[in-house]
Coordinates of C-alpha atoms and ligand atoms in Angstrom, one line a residue:
M6 CA 0.0 0.0 0.0
V7 CA 1.3 3.4 -0.9
D8 CA 1.8 5.6 2.2
S9 CA 1.6 9.0 0.6
I10 CA -1.9 10.5 0.2
R11 CA -0.6 12.6 -2.7
I12 CA 0.5 9.5 -4.6
R13 CA -2.6 7.6 -3.7
L14 CA -4.8 10.4 -4.9
T15 CA -2.8 10.7 -8.1
L16 CA -3.1 7.0 -8.8
W17 CA -6.8 7.0 -8.1
Y18 CA -7.3 10.0 -10.3
T19 CA -5.2 8.6 -13.1
G20 CA -7.0 5.2 -12.9
V21 CA -10.5 6.8 -13.0
L22 CA -9.5 9.1 -15.8
A23 CA -8.0 6.2 -17.8
I24 CA -11.3 4.2 -17.4
V25 CA -13.4 7.3 -18.3
I26 CA -11.3 8.1 -21.4
G27 CA -11.2 4.4 -22.4
L28 CA -15.0 4.2 -22.2
L29 CA -15.5 7.5 -24.0
C30 CA -13.2 6.4 -26.8
T31 CA -14.9 3.0 -27.2
V32 CA -18.4 4.6 -27.3
A33 CA -17.2 7.3 -29.7
Y34 CA -15.6 4.6 -31.9
F35 CA -18.8 2.6 -32.2
I36 CA -21.0 5.7 -32.8
F37 CA -18.6 6.8 -35.5
W38 CA -18.6 3.4 -37.1
R39 CA -22.4 3.1 -37.0
S40 CA -22.8 6.5 -38.7
T41 CA -20.2 5.4 -41.4
V42 CA -22.2 2.3 -42.1
Q43 CA -25.4 4.3 -42.3
R44 CA -23.8 6.7 -44.7
T45 CA -22.6 3.7 -46.8
D46 CA -26.2 2.3 -46.8
A47 CA -27.6 5.6 -48.0
N48 CA -25.0 5.7 -50.8
L49 CA -25.9 2.1 -51.8
V50 CA -29.6 3.0 -52.0
E51 CA -28.9 6.1 -54.2
L52 CA -26.6 4.0 -56.4
S53 CA -29.2 1.3 -56.7
D54 CA -31.9 3.9 -57.7
S55 CA -29.7 5.5 -60.3
F56 CA -28.6 2.1 -61.6
L57 CA -32.2 1.1 -62.2
V58 CA -33.0 4.4 -63.9
T59 CA -30.2 3.8 -66.3
L60 CA -31.2 0.2 -66.8
R61 CA -34.8 1.1 -67.6
A62 CA -33.7 3.8 -70.0
E63 CA -31.5 1.4 -71.9
L64 CA -34.2 -1.2 -72.1
E65 CA -36.5 1.4 -73.7
D66 CA -33.8 2.4 -76.2
Q67 CA -32.8 -1.1 -77.2
S68 CA -34.6 -4.1 -78.7
G69 CA -33.6 -7.7 -79.4
P70 CA -33.3 -11.0 -77.6
D71 CA -30.4 -10.1 -75.3
V72 CA -31.7 -6.7 -74.7
F73 CA -31.8 -7.1 -70.9
L74 CA -28.2 -8.3 -70.6
A75 CA -27.0 -5.5 -72.9
A76 CA -28.8 -2.9 -70.9
A77 CA -27.5 -4.3 -67.6
H78 CA -23.9 -4.2 -69.0
V79 CA -24.4 -0.5 -69.9
A80 CA -25.8 0.3 -66.4
I81 CA -22.9 -1.5 -64.7
D82 CA -20.5 0.3 -66.9
E83 CA -21.9 3.6 -66.1
H84 CA -22.1 3.0 -62.4
H85 CA -18.8 1.4 -62.0
F86 CA -16.8 2.8 -59.1
R87 CA -13.7 1.5 -57.3
D88 CA -14.6 -0.9 -54.6
T89 CA -18.1 -1.4 -55.9
L90 CA -19.4 -4.7 -57.3
Y91 CA -22.8 -5.4 -59.0
A92 CA -24.7 -8.6 -59.5
I93 CA -28.2 -9.2 -61.0
A94 CA -29.9 -12.5 -60.1
D95 CA -33.2 -14.0 -61.0
L96 CA -35.6 -15.2 -58.4
T97 CA -34.2 -18.7 -58.3
G98 CA -31.1 -17.2 -56.6
K99 CA -28.8 -17.6 -59.6
A100 CA -26.6 -14.7 -60.6
I101 CA -27.3 -14.0 -64.3
L102 CA -24.8 -11.1 -64.5
T103 CA -22.0 -9.7 -62.3
S104 CA -19.3 -7.0 -62.5
L105 CA -17.0 -9.8 -63.5
D106 CA -18.9 -10.4 -66.7
T107 CA -18.5 -6.9 -67.9
P108 CA -15.1 -6.6 -69.5
S109 CA -15.4 -2.9 -69.9
A110 CA -16.0 -2.4 -66.2
N111 CA -12.4 -1.7 -65.6
S112 CA -10.9 -5.0 -64.6
P113 CA -12.7 -6.2 -61.5
S114 CA -10.0 -6.9 -59.0
K115 CA -8.9 -10.3 -57.7
A116 CA -10.7 -9.3 -54.5
G117 CA -13.9 -8.7 -56.4
R118 CA -13.7 -12.2 -57.9
K119 CA -13.1 -13.7 -54.5
V120 CA -16.1 -11.8 -53.1
L121 CA -18.6 -12.7 -55.8
S122 CA -17.6 -16.4 -55.6
S123 CA -17.6 -16.6 -51.9
A124 CA -20.1 -18.5 -49.7
S125 CA -20.9 -15.3 -47.8
F126 CA -22.1 -13.7 -51.0
Q127 CA -24.1 -16.7 -51.9
N128 CA -25.7 -16.7 -48.4
F129 CA -26.6 -13.0 -48.9
L130 CA -28.1 -13.7 -52.3
D131 CA -30.2 -16.5 -50.8
A132 CA -31.4 -14.3 -48.0
S133 CA -32.4 -11.6 -50.4
L134 CA -34.8 -13.9 -52.2
H135 CA -37.2 -13.6 -49.3
T136 CA -37.2 -9.8 -48.9
D137 CA -37.6 -6.8 -51.2
R138 CA -34.7 -4.8 -49.7
L139 CA -31.9 -6.2 -47.6
F140 CA -28.7 -4.7 -46.1
S141 CA -26.0 -7.0 -44.7
Q142 CA -22.4 -7.2 -43.8
I143 CA -20.4 -9.6 -45.9
P144 CA -17.3 -10.7 -44.1
V145 CA -15.3 -11.9 -46.9
T146 CA -12.2 -9.8 -46.9
E147 CA -10.4 -8.3 -43.9
A148 CA -12.4 -5.1 -44.1
G149 CA -15.5 -6.8 -45.3
Y150 CA -18.2 -5.5 -47.7
R151 CA -21.5 -3.9 -47.2
G152 CA -24.2 -5.4 -49.4
F153 CA -27.5 -4.1 -50.6
A154 CA -30.1 -6.2 -52.4
Q155 CA -33.3 -4.8 -54.0
H156 CA -36.0 -6.6 -56.1
F157 CA -37.0 -5.0 -59.4
T158 CA -39.0 -5.9 -62.6
A159 CA -37.9 -5.4 -66.1
K160 CA -39.7 -6.5 -69.3
G161 CA -42.3 -8.3 -67.1
K162 CA -39.7 -10.4 -65.2
S163 CA -38.5 -10.0 -61.6
Y164 CA -34.9 -9.7 -60.7
I165 CA -32.7 -8.9 -57.8
L166 CA -30.1 -6.2 -58.0
I167 CA -27.2 -6.6 -55.6
I168 CA -24.6 -3.9 -54.9
L169 CA -21.6 -4.6 -52.8
Q170 CA -19.4 -1.8 -51.4
S171 CA -16.0 -2.5 -49.9
L172 CA -15.6 -1.1 -46.4
H173 CA -11.9 -0.9 -46.8
P174 CA -11.6 2.9 -46.9
Q175 CA -13.8 3.3 -43.8
K176 CA -11.9 0.6 -42.0
Q177 CA -8.7 2.3 -42.9
M178 CA -10.0 5.6 -41.6
M179 CA -11.1 4.0 -38.3
E180 CA -7.7 2.3 -37.9
E181 CA -6.0 5.6 -38.4
A182 CA -8.3 7.2 -35.8
G183 CA -7.6 4.2 -33.5
S184 CA -3.8 4.5 -33.8
A185 CA -4.0 8.3 -33.2
F186 CA -6.0 7.5 -30.0
A187 CA -3.5 4.9 -29.0
W188 CA -0.7 7.4 -28.6
L189 CA -2.9 10.5 -27.7
I190 CA -4.7 8.8 -24.8
P191 CA -1.5 7.8 -22.9
I192 CA -0.1 11.2 -23.4
A193 CA -3.3 12.8 -22.2
I194 CA -3.4 10.5 -19.1
L195 CA 0.3 11.2 -18.4
L196 CA -0.3 15.0 -18.6
A197 CA -3.4 14.7 -16.5
S198 CA -1.8 12.6 -13.8
G199 CA 1.1 15.1 -13.7
G200 CA -1.5 17.8 -13.2
G201 CA -3.3 15.7 -10.6
Y202 CA -0.1 15.1 -8.7
F203 CA 0.6 18.9 -8.7
L204 CA -2.9 19.7 -7.5
A205 CA -2.8 17.0 -4.8
R206 CA 0.6 18.3 -3.7
K207 CA -0.7 21.9 -3.7
S208 CA -3.9 21.1 -1.8
L209 CA -2.1 18.9 0.8
A210 CA 0.7 21.4 1.3
P211 CA -1.2 23.1 4.2
V212 CA -1.7 19.7 5.8
V213 CA 2.0 19.0 5.6
A214 CA 2.7 22.5 7.1
M215 CA 0.2 21.9 9.8
S216 CA 1.6 18.6 10.7
S217 CA 5.1 19.9 11.1
Q218 CA 3.8 22.9 13.1
A219 CA 1.8 20.5 15.3
G220 CA 4.9 18.3 15.7
R221 CA 6.8 21.3 17.2
I222 CA 4.1 22.0 19.8
G223 CA 4.9 20.4 23.1
A224 CA 4.3 21.0 26.8
A225 CA 6.8 23.9 26.8
N226 CA 5.1 25.9 24.0
L227 CA 1.5 24.7 24.4
H228 CA 0.3 28.2 23.8
E229 CA 1.4 28.2 20.1
R230 CA -1.3 27.7 17.6
L231 CA -1.6 26.4 14.0
A232 CA -1.8 29.1 11.3
V233 CA -5.3 29.1 9.8
Q234 CA -5.3 30.3 6.2
N235 CA -9.0 30.1 5.4
E236 CA -11.1 29.3 8.4
K237 CA -14.1 28.5 6.2
D238 CA -12.6 25.6 4.2
E239 CA -12.1 22.0 5.4
L240 CA -8.5 22.5 6.4
G241 CA -9.4 25.7 8.2
H242 CA -12.0 23.6 10.2
L243 CA -9.3 21.0 10.9
A244 CA -6.8 23.6 12.1
G245 CA -9.6 25.3 14.1
S246 CA -10.5 22.0 15.9
F247 CA -6.9 21.3 16.6
N248 CA -6.4 24.8 18.0
N249 CA -9.5 24.3 20.2
L250 CA -8.1 21.1 21.4
L251 CA -4.8 22.8 22.2
D252 CA -6.8 25.5 24.1
R253 CA -8.5 22.9 26.2
L254 CA -5.2 21.1 26.8
A255 CA -3.4 24.3 27.7
E256 CA -6.2 25.2 30.1
S257 CA -6.1 21.8 31.7
F258 CA -2.3 22.0 31.9
D259 CA -2.5 25.5 33.5
R260 CA -5.1 24.2 36.0
Q261 CA -2.8 21.2 36.8
R262 CA 0.2 23.5 37.2
R263 CA -1.8 25.9 39.4
F264 CA -3.1 23.0 41.4
M265 CA 0.5 21.6 41.9
A266 CA 1.8 25.0 42.8
D267 CA -1.1 25.7 45.3
A268 CA -0.8 22.2 46.7
S269 CA 2.9 22.5 47.4
H270 CA 2.4 26.0 48.8
E271 CA -0.2 24.7 51.2
L272 CA 1.9 21.8 52.2
R273 CA 4.9 24.0 52.8
T274 CA 3.4 26.0 55.6
P275 CA 2.5 23.2 58.0
V276 CA 5.8 21.4 57.2
A277 CA 7.7 24.6 58.0
I278 CA 5.8 25.0 61.2
L279 CA 6.5 21.4 62.1
R280 CA 10.2 21.9 61.5
G281 CA 10.4 25.2 63.3
E282 CA 8.4 24.0 66.3
S283 CA 10.4 20.8 66.7
E284 CA 13.7 22.7 66.2
V285 CA 12.7 25.1 69.0
A286 CA 11.7 22.2 71.2
L287 CA 15.0 20.5 70.7
S288 CA 17.2 23.5 70.9
H289 CA 17.0 23.9 74.7
Q290 CA 18.5 21.3 77.0
A291 CA 15.8 21.6 79.6
R292 CA 12.4 23.3 79.3
P293 CA 9.4 23.4 81.6
P294 CA 7.0 20.6 80.8
E295 CA 4.3 23.1 79.8
E296 CA 6.5 24.4 77.0
Y297 CA 7.0 20.9 75.7
R298 CA 3.3 20.3 76.0
E299 CA 2.6 23.4 74.0
S300 CA 5.1 22.5 71.3
L301 CA 3.5 19.0 71.1
R302 CA 0.1 20.6 70.8
V303 CA 1.3 22.8 67.9
L304 CA 3.0 19.8 66.3
H305 CA -0.2 17.7 66.6
H306 CA -2.4 20.4 65.2
E307 CA -0.1 20.9 62.2
A308 CA 0.1 17.2 61.6
E309 CA -3.7 17.0 61.6
R310 CA -3.9 19.9 59.2
L311 CA -1.3 18.3 57.0
T312 CA -3.3 15.0 57.0
R313 CA -6.5 16.8 56.1
I314 CA -4.9 18.6 53.2
V315 CA -3.3 15.4 51.9
E316 CA -6.6 13.6 52.2
D317 CA -8.4 16.4 50.4
L318 CA -5.8 16.4 47.6
F319 CA -6.0 12.7 47.3
T320 CA -9.8 12.9 47.0
L321 CA -9.7 15.6 44.3
T322 CA -7.0 13.7 42.3
R323 CA -9.1 10.6 42.3
A324 CA -12.2 12.5 41.4
D325 CA -10.3 14.2 38.5
A326 CA -9.2 10.8 37.3
G327 CA -12.8 9.5 37.5
Q328 CA -11.6 6.9 39.9
Y329 CA -13.9 7.6 42.8
P330 CA -16.8 5.1 42.6
L331 CA -19.6 6.1 44.8
K332 CA -20.6 3.6 47.4
R333 CA -24.3 4.0 47.4
S334 CA -26.5 2.9 50.2
D335 CA -30.0 3.6 51.4
F336 CA -30.2 5.8 54.4
Y337 CA -32.2 8.7 55.9
L338 CA -30.8 12.1 55.0
D339 CA -32.6 13.8 58.0
E340 CA -30.9 11.4 60.3
L341 CA -27.5 12.0 58.7
I342 CA -28.0 15.8 59.0
A343 CA -29.0 15.5 62.7
E344 CA -25.8 13.4 63.3
C345 CA -23.6 16.0 61.6
V346 CA -25.2 18.8 63.5
H347 CA -24.5 16.9 66.7
S348 CA -20.9 16.4 65.8
A349 CA -20.5 20.1 65.0
R350 CA -22.2 21.2 68.2
T351 CA -18.9 21.2 70.2
L352 CA -17.3 23.6 67.7
A353 CA -20.4 25.9 67.8
Q354 CA -20.5 25.9 71.6
A355 CA -16.8 26.9 71.7
K356 CA -17.9 30.1 69.9
K357 CA -21.2 30.4 71.7
I358 CA -23.0 30.0 68.4
S359 CA -26.5 28.6 68.4
L360 CA -26.7 25.6 66.0
T361 CA -30.1 24.3 65.1
F362 CA -31.5 21.8 62.7
E363 CA -35.1 22.6 61.9
G364 CA -35.8 19.0 61.5
A365 CA -37.4 17.3 58.5
A366 CA -39.9 14.6 57.6
E367 CA -38.4 11.2 56.9
S368 CA -36.0 11.6 54.0
P369 CA -34.9 8.3 52.6
I370 CA -32.1 8.7 50.0
Q371 CA -29.8 6.5 48.0
A372 CA -26.3 8.0 48.0
D373 CA -22.7 7.7 49.2
E374 CA -23.3 8.3 52.9
S375 CA -19.7 9.1 53.9
L376 CA -19.3 11.6 51.0
V377 CA -22.6 13.3 51.9
R378 CA -21.5 13.4 55.5
R379 CA -18.2 15.0 54.4
M380 CA -20.1 17.7 52.4
L381 CA -22.4 18.5 55.3
L382 CA -19.5 18.7 57.8
N383 CA -17.6 21.0 55.5
L384 CA -20.5 23.3 55.1
L385 CA -21.2 23.3 58.9
D386 CA -17.6 23.8 59.6
N387 CA -17.4 26.8 57.3
A388 CA -20.7 28.3 58.7
I389 CA -19.3 28.1 62.2
K390 CA -15.8 29.2 61.2
Y391 CA -17.0 32.3 59.4
T392 CA -19.7 33.3 62.0
P393 CA -18.6 35.5 64.9
E394 CA -19.4 34.6 68.5
F395 CA -23.0 34.6 69.6
G396 CA -24.1 34.1 66.0
R397 CA -26.6 31.6 64.6
V398 CA -26.3 28.7 62.2
T399 CA -29.5 27.0 61.0
V400 CA -29.8 23.9 58.9
A401 CA -33.0 23.0 57.0
C402 CA -33.9 20.2 54.7
H403 CA -37.0 19.7 52.5
R404 CA -38.0 17.6 49.6
N405 CA -38.6 19.3 46.3
G406 CA -39.9 16.9 43.7
K407 CA -37.2 14.3 43.0
E408 CA -34.5 16.1 45.1
Y409 CA -33.8 17.2 48.6
V410 CA -32.7 20.7 49.3
V411 CA -30.4 21.1 52.3
S412 CA -29.6 24.7 53.3
I413 CA -27.1 25.8 55.8
S414 CA -27.5 29.5 56.8
D415 CA -25.3 31.5 59.1
T416 CA -25.1 35.0 60.5
G417 CA -21.5 35.6 59.5
G418 CA -20.1 38.5 57.5
G419 CA -20.9 36.9 54.1
V420 CA -18.6 36.5 51.1
P421 CA -17.7 39.8 49.3
A422 CA -19.7 40.0 46.1
E423 CA -16.7 40.0 43.8
L424 CA -15.3 36.8 45.4
R425 CA -18.5 34.8 45.3
P426 CA -17.9 33.2 41.8
R427 CA -14.5 32.0 43.0
I428 CA -15.2 30.4 46.4
F429 CA -15.7 27.0 44.8
E430 CA -12.3 27.1 43.1
R431 CA -9.6 24.9 44.6
F432 CA -7.3 26.6 47.1
F433 CA -9.4 29.7 47.0
R434 CA -9.8 31.6 50.3
A435 CA -11.5 34.9 50.6
D436 CA -9.4 35.9 53.6
K437 CA -6.2 33.9 53.5
A438 CA -4.8 35.2 56.8
R439 CA -8.0 34.5 58.7
S440 CA -8.9 31.1 57.3
R441 CA -5.5 29.8 57.9
S442 CA -5.3 31.0 61.4
E443 CA -5.2 28.3 64.0
A444 CA -8.3 29.5 65.8
D445 CA -10.3 29.0 62.7
G446 CA -9.2 25.5 62.0
G447 CA -6.7 26.3 59.2
G448 CA -8.6 25.5 56.0
A449 CA -6.7 25.1 52.8
G450 CA -9.5 26.4 50.5
L451 CA -10.4 22.9 49.3
G452 CA -13.5 22.3 51.4
L453 CA -16.0 23.9 49.0
A454 CA -14.4 22.5 45.9
I455 CA -14.7 18.9 47.4
S456 CA -18.3 19.6 48.6
R457 CA -19.4 20.8 45.1
W458 CA -17.8 17.8 43.5
I459 CA -19.7 15.5 46.0
A460 CA -23.0 17.2 45.1
E461 CA -22.2 16.9 41.3
A462 CA -21.1 13.3 41.6
H463 CA -24.6 12.6 42.9
Q464 CA -26.1 14.5 39.9
G465 CA -26.9 17.3 42.2
Q466 CA -25.4 20.8 42.8
L467 CA -24.1 23.0 45.5
E468 CA -24.5 26.8 45.4
L469 CA -24.1 29.9 47.5
A470 CA -27.8 30.9 47.5
R471 CA -27.5 34.1 49.5
S472 CA -24.6 36.1 51.0
D473 CA -24.6 39.6 52.4
S474 CA -23.5 41.4 55.5
T475 CA -26.2 39.5 57.5
G476 CA -24.8 36.1 56.6
S477 CA -24.7 33.4 54.0
T478 CA -26.8 30.4 52.9
F479 CA -25.3 27.5 51.1
T480 CA -27.8 25.2 49.4
A481 CA -27.1 21.6 48.4
H482 CA -29.5 19.9 45.9
L483 CA -29.3 16.1 46.2
P484 CA -31.5 13.8 44.0
V485 CA -33.4 11.2 46.0
D486 CA -31.9 8.5 43.7
S487 CA -28.9 9.8 41.8
G488 CA -28.6 6.7 39.6
P489 CA -25.5 4.6 39.0
S490 CA -23.0 7.3 38.1
I491 CA -19.3 7.0 38.6
S492 CA -17.9 10.2 40.1
S493 CA -15.6 12.5 38.3
S494 CA -15.0 16.2 38.7
Ligands
ADP762 P1 -11.5 27.0 53.7 O1 -10.7 25.9 54.0 O2 -10.8 28.3 53.5 O3 -12.8 27.2 54.5 P2 -13.4 26.5 51.6 O4 -13.2 25.9 50.3 O5 -14.3 25.7 52.6 O6 -12.0 26.7 52.2 O7 -14.0 27.9 51.5 C1 -13.4 28.8 50.6 C2 -13.7 30.2 51.0 O8 -15.1 30.6 50.9 C3 -13.3 30.5 52.4 O9 -11.9 30.8 52.5 C4 -14.2 31.6 52.8 O10 -13.6 32.8 52.4 C5 -15.4 31.5 52.0 N1 -16.5 30.9 52.7 C6 -16.9 29.6 52.8 N2 -18.0 29.4 53.6 C7 -18.3 30.6 54.1 C8 -19.3 31.1 54.9 N3 -20.2 30.3 55.5 N4 -19.3 32.4 55.2 C9 -18.4 33.2 54.7 N5 -17.4 32.9 53.8 C10 -17.4 31.6 53.5

């Protein structure tokens, strides 16, 4: 198989062209031959009419016993042409006079003799007995003869006039045309295939250019794009699609890069604190036990924070790779919410925040219980974290058609309007200093990203429904039965 499209196209083009030209020439050859034969037939009819006029005129002029033969001789003499033979037969099928019997009719050739004595001629003569007019091909020489037979009466008797016309000149003309075709066609095909190759090369040149451009694009220069010459043609569409693909890849690469940079940045802080704190603890020979206890408390806290970040990162990475199959089970959402509220109560009490769950009717759901718990705890944790002392956090749940709507409202300071669209981004924190502070539990900005992914993995959604200076409300929509989906971000 030829590997180059240019050559394949040229070969196909040449092959199809050769077949089309071959067919056209064959058809043209037959049409031409047919019209030549028709013209010959018309000539034969004219010749026959003129022959009979002469014959009849001679019969009127002459008298005597052999008057018919004499008149026929004269008519043959007068109508003698090269490559034409005459014969007159009676109705028994016997030739009574032919061109050969007319000495004055300029020496009928050897070929003529052969024709008139041939079996083909006799067959034609026999066939003409049964019909008034007959045309036929007489394949006696290489080129063959065209024969015409016509019945006529003279002096009260019926005869058959037969005129044979050699097809040699016509055949010769056809052969000359054929041999001209024989060298013209290959030259035409050769020229056309050269042109075809040139065109294929020219039309595929942009593809070659695009392929070498594409070959040069790698991770380092992912922002380069293919040149689009005409965005409306097919190659323009191809280049456009390729560029769109590169856009998506570049965006995904950028996201990954940002993710890596943010992740390492987030990990660096607790690691630095761990190192610093342990160095301080080890630097003094003897320290009061309270100081060691304090150092250990800080170490423990940072280790917990580190563990949480690593777990969150692991969750998101698995979710991105689509490798986080949901473990669905049947449970009651209202019970799970009550459980989470109970767990968060200690945190709330520490800040003297009133935490209430308004309760809900029985809410059976089929979902991944541990993921939904994680989402609820994240939202509760945030609500408490971003609400000042003596504030209020309220949780509500109700069914709306085929989904549950869980809302968690707080009386915190809200999210600034310009930051609202970004709070679900990974590593995004509205107030970095505050949310990383120890007192607030040191979030890494992954909580909402994971919570939204959990809602979406259940075919639901999580949104910031309200946020102003009086507080915020996050609303999670969870389908009653989210179907057998495999999670991915
Ligand atoms: P973090 O670990 O910082 O809490 P999250 O992804 O959970 O990360 O939240 C991202 C940001 O959204 C937070 O840094 C905070 O600025 C804002 N945010 C989240 N929940 C609330 C809330 N209930 N009230 C005000 N701001 C909030």
